[in-house]
Short mmCIF file of N, CA and C in Angstrom, two decimals:
data_model
loop_
_atom_site.label_atom_id
_atom_site.label_comp_id
_atom_site.label_asym_id
_atom_site.label_seq_id
_atom_site.Cartn_x
_atom_site.Cartn_y
_atom_site.Cartn_z
N MET A 1 0.82 -1.25 -0.02
CA MET A 1 0.04 0.25 -0.06
C MET A 1 0.93 1.17 0.02
N PHE A 2 0.47 2.12 -0.93
CA PHE A 2 1.34 3.70 -1.16
C PHE A 2 0.37 4.64 -0.67
N VAL A 3 0.63 5.11 0.62
CA VAL A 3 -0.38 6.15 1.09
C VAL A 3 0.40 7.53 0.94
N VAL A 4 -0.38 8.46 0.57
CA VAL A 4 0.27 10.09 0.33
C VAL A 4 -0.86 11.02 0.74
N ALA A 5 -0.38 12.04 1.13
CA ALA A 5 -1.19 13.18 1.66
C ALA A 5 -0.40 14.57 1.17
N GLY A 6 -1.49 15.39 0.62
CA GLY A 6 -0.84 16.68 0.07
C GLY A 6 -0.26 16.47 -1.18
N MET A 7 -0.77 15.63 -1.94
CA MET A 7 0.23 15.66 -3.27
C MET A 7 -0.12 16.40 -4.13
N PRO A 8 0.62 17.30 -4.63
CA PRO A 8 -0.12 18.31 -5.83
C PRO A 8 -0.61 17.58 -7.06
N HIS A 9 -1.30 18.08 -7.52
CA HIS A 9 -2.11 17.45 -8.92
C HIS A 9 -0.85 17.49 -9.80
N PRO A 10 -0.78 16.61 -10.54
CA PRO A 10 0.18 16.31 -12.09
C PRO A 10 -0.63 17.54 -12.96
N ALA A 11 0.45 17.90 -13.76
CA ALA A 11 0.12 18.73 -14.95
C ALA A 11 -1.12 18.06 -15.67
N ARG A 12 -1.91 18.72 -16.56
CA ARG A 12 -2.69 18.20 -17.32
C ARG A 12 -2.53 17.37 -18.23
N GLY A 13 -3.13 15.97 -18.46
CA GLY A 13 -2.54 15.10 -19.17
C GLY A 13 -1.35 14.22 -18.70
N LYS A 14 -1.02 14.31 -17.53
CA LYS A 14 -0.13 13.45 -16.69
C LYS A 14 -0.64 12.82 -15.59
N VAL A 15 0.00 11.49 -15.18
CA VAL A 15 -0.23 10.76 -13.83
C VAL A 15 0.82 10.57 -13.33
N TYR A 16 0.90 10.53 -11.72
CA TYR A 16 1.86 10.03 -11.35
C TYR A 16 1.80 8.34 -11.28
N GLN A 17 3.07 7.64 -11.59
CA GLN A 17 2.98 6.38 -11.80
C GLN A 17 4.09 6.12 -10.50
N LEU A 18 3.28 4.62 -9.99
CA LEU A 18 4.33 4.06 -8.93
C LEU A 18 5.07 2.74 -9.80
N TRP A 19 6.17 2.57 -8.99
CA TRP A 19 7.33 1.72 -9.63
C TRP A 19 7.97 0.83 -8.44
N PHE A 20 8.10 -0.44 -8.66
CA PHE A 20 8.95 -1.25 -8.05
C PHE A 20 10.18 -1.06 -8.41
N ASP A 21 11.16 -0.98 -7.39
CA ASP A 21 12.54 -0.98 -7.95
C ASP A 21 13.51 -2.12 -7.62
N ASP A 22 13.31 -2.85 -8.87
CA ASP A 22 14.16 -4.13 -8.60
C ASP A 22 15.58 -3.85 -8.77
N ASP A 23 16.48 -3.57 -7.59
CA ASP A 23 17.90 -3.48 -7.69
C ASP A 23 18.14 -2.41 -8.90
N GLY A 24 17.37 -1.29 -9.24
CA GLY A 24 17.72 -0.26 -10.41
C GLY A 24 16.84 -0.63 -11.59
N ALA A 25 16.28 -1.76 -11.94
CA ALA A 25 14.94 -1.79 -12.70
C ALA A 25 13.68 -1.83 -12.09
N MET A 26 13.14 -0.79 -13.18
CA MET A 26 11.86 -0.47 -12.57
C MET A 26 10.51 -1.09 -13.23
N ARG A 27 9.66 -1.52 -12.27
CA ARG A 27 8.55 -2.36 -12.87
C ARG A 27 7.30 -1.55 -12.20
N SER A 28 6.54 -1.43 -13.14
CA SER A 28 5.24 -0.79 -12.69
C SER A 28 4.54 -1.22 -11.74
N ALA A 29 4.11 -0.64 -10.47
CA ALA A 29 3.19 -0.64 -9.45
C ALA A 29 1.96 -0.24 -9.52
N GLY A 30 1.55 0.64 -10.53
CA GLY A 30 0.08 1.03 -10.82
C GLY A 30 0.45 2.65 -10.98
N LEU A 31 -0.78 3.18 -10.88
CA LEU A 31 -1.22 4.67 -11.09
C LEU A 31 -1.93 5.19 -10.16
N MET A 32 -1.52 6.48 -9.64
CA MET A 32 -2.17 7.57 -8.89
C MET A 32 -3.38 7.92 -9.58
N ASP A 33 -4.37 8.46 -8.85
CA ASP A 33 -5.76 9.08 -9.37
C ASP A 33 -5.10 10.50 -9.28
N PRO A 34 -4.99 10.70 -10.51
CA PRO A 34 -4.51 12.44 -10.72
C PRO A 34 -5.57 13.47 -10.33
N GLY A 35 -6.95 13.24 -9.92
CA GLY A 35 -7.62 13.90 -9.26
C GLY A 35 -7.65 14.35 -7.83
N ARG A 36 -6.73 13.32 -7.18
CA ARG A 36 -6.80 13.31 -5.73
C ARG A 36 -5.49 13.57 -5.11
N THR A 37 -5.54 14.34 -4.04
CA THR A 37 -4.10 14.93 -3.34
C THR A 37 -3.92 13.96 -2.29
N ASP A 38 -4.95 12.92 -1.62
CA ASP A 38 -4.61 12.24 -0.44
C ASP A 38 -5.34 11.10 -0.97
N GLN A 39 -4.56 10.00 -0.89
CA GLN A 39 -5.00 8.75 -1.41
C GLN A 39 -4.05 7.66 -0.99
N ALA A 40 -4.85 6.46 -0.94
CA ALA A 40 -4.02 5.03 -0.69
C ALA A 40 -4.07 4.13 -1.70
N VAL A 41 -3.05 3.92 -2.61
CA VAL A 41 -2.96 2.85 -3.76
C VAL A 41 -2.32 1.66 -3.45
N LEU A 42 -3.05 0.61 -3.61
CA LEU A 42 -2.76 -0.83 -3.42
C LEU A 42 -1.71 -1.17 -4.53
N LEU A 43 -0.32 -1.49 -4.46
CA LEU A 43 0.76 -1.62 -5.33
C LEU A 43 0.33 -2.88 -5.98
N ARG A 44 0.24 -2.83 -7.05
CA ARG A 44 -0.05 -4.30 -8.33
C ARG A 44 1.31 -4.87 -8.36
N GLY A 45 1.28 -6.34 -8.37
CA GLY A 45 2.58 -7.11 -8.40
C GLY A 45 3.17 -7.57 -7.19
N GLY A 46 3.89 -8.68 -7.70
CA GLY A 46 4.72 -9.17 -6.26
C GLY A 46 5.98 -8.16 -5.87
N ILE A 47 5.77 -8.12 -4.56
CA ILE A 47 7.09 -7.45 -4.05
C ILE A 47 8.54 -7.87 -3.67
N ASP A 48 8.27 -9.28 -3.95
CA ASP A 48 9.65 -10.26 -4.01
C ASP A 48 10.64 -9.77 -4.96
N GLY A 49 11.83 -9.20 -4.29
CA GLY A 49 13.02 -8.70 -5.08
C GLY A 49 13.09 -7.40 -5.14
N ALA A 50 12.10 -6.57 -4.66
CA ALA A 50 12.06 -4.96 -4.66
C ALA A 50 12.73 -4.47 -3.52
N SER A 51 13.68 -3.52 -3.88
CA SER A 51 14.18 -2.85 -2.74
C SER A 51 13.40 -1.60 -2.33
N GLY A 52 12.34 -1.13 -3.17
CA GLY A 52 11.56 -0.20 -2.66
C GLY A 52 10.61 0.27 -3.79
N VAL A 53 10.38 1.47 -3.60
CA VAL A 53 9.05 1.92 -4.67
C VAL A 53 9.62 3.24 -5.16
N GLY A 54 9.24 3.83 -6.37
CA GLY A 54 9.61 5.21 -6.98
C GLY A 54 8.35 5.67 -7.29
N VAL A 55 8.07 6.90 -7.44
CA VAL A 55 7.14 7.57 -8.06
C VAL A 55 7.67 8.72 -9.29
N THR A 56 7.11 8.63 -10.45
CA THR A 56 7.41 9.31 -11.72
C THR A 56 5.92 10.02 -12.22
N VAL A 57 6.24 11.36 -13.03
CA VAL A 57 5.41 11.56 -13.46
C VAL A 57 5.31 11.20 -15.22
N GLU A 58 4.02 10.55 -15.70
CA GLU A 58 4.09 9.84 -16.90
C GLU A 58 2.68 10.51 -17.74
N PRO A 59 2.63 10.18 -18.71
CA PRO A 59 1.36 10.68 -19.63
C PRO A 59 0.47 9.86 -19.07
N ALA A 60 -1.10 10.37 -19.40
CA ALA A 60 -2.09 9.88 -18.71
C ALA A 60 -2.00 8.34 -19.33
N GLY A 61 -2.81 7.59 -18.76
CA GLY A 61 -2.40 5.94 -18.76
C GLY A 61 -1.32 5.20 -18.58
N GLY A 62 -0.12 6.07 -17.98
CA GLY A 62 1.04 5.57 -17.56
C GLY A 62 2.00 5.02 -18.92
N SER A 63 3.01 4.29 -18.59
CA SER A 63 4.13 4.34 -19.45
C SER A 63 4.66 2.59 -19.08
N ALA A 64 5.26 2.21 -20.14
CA ALA A 64 5.93 0.76 -19.81
C ALA A 64 7.08 0.69 -19.01
N GLN A 65 7.90 2.08 -19.17
CA GLN A 65 8.98 2.22 -18.37
C GLN A 65 8.96 3.69 -18.03
N PRO A 66 9.74 3.94 -16.69
CA PRO A 66 9.91 5.36 -16.30
C PRO A 66 10.53 5.94 -17.62
N THR A 67 9.82 7.43 -17.88
CA THR A 67 10.36 8.22 -18.80
C THR A 67 11.30 9.51 -18.27
N SER A 68 11.16 9.27 -16.87
CA SER A 68 12.02 10.42 -16.18
C SER A 68 12.46 9.66 -15.00
N ALA A 69 13.56 10.68 -14.39
CA ALA A 69 13.82 10.25 -13.16
C ALA A 69 12.93 10.26 -11.88
N PRO A 70 12.91 9.40 -10.93
CA PRO A 70 11.71 9.21 -9.93
C PRO A 70 11.93 10.61 -9.12
N LEU A 71 10.60 11.32 -9.08
CA LEU A 71 10.33 12.35 -8.14
C LEU A 71 10.89 11.84 -6.56
N ALA A 72 10.49 10.64 -6.60
CA ALA A 72 10.94 9.98 -4.96
C ALA A 72 11.16 8.45 -5.28
N LEU A 73 12.40 8.06 -4.59
CA LEU A 73 12.32 6.50 -4.26
C LEU A 73 12.80 6.36 -2.78
N LEU A 74 11.60 5.61 -2.33
CA LEU A 74 11.65 5.00 -0.99
C LEU A 74 12.00 3.68 -0.91
N PRO A 75 12.91 3.31 -0.05
CA PRO A 75 13.40 2.09 0.12
C PRO A 75 12.53 1.32 0.92
N PHE A 76 12.28 0.06 0.75
CA PHE A 76 11.88 -0.76 1.66
C PHE A 76 12.52 -1.09 3.24
N PRO A 77 11.81 -1.45 4.32
CA PRO A 77 12.59 -1.75 5.31
C PRO A 77 13.30 -2.78 5.22
N ALA A 78 14.52 -3.32 5.68
CA ALA A 78 15.43 -4.39 5.41
C ALA A 78 14.79 -5.56 6.50
#
């Protein structure tokens, strides 16, 4: 679960996308609702092998791979 409060709205036509960080290889974990600033998102996919989760800004509908550096990259506790 990814929980956020007070997240600014992404630019028009953009969405925040969540990614599992598999030792530097990013794997999509879902999209955030661009109309909400406070939300909880159930991450999609297995967490096995992931060292953390990242957030990027992507075109509406998301991307197969990140198109920019993560806005945030949060490690999972060891």
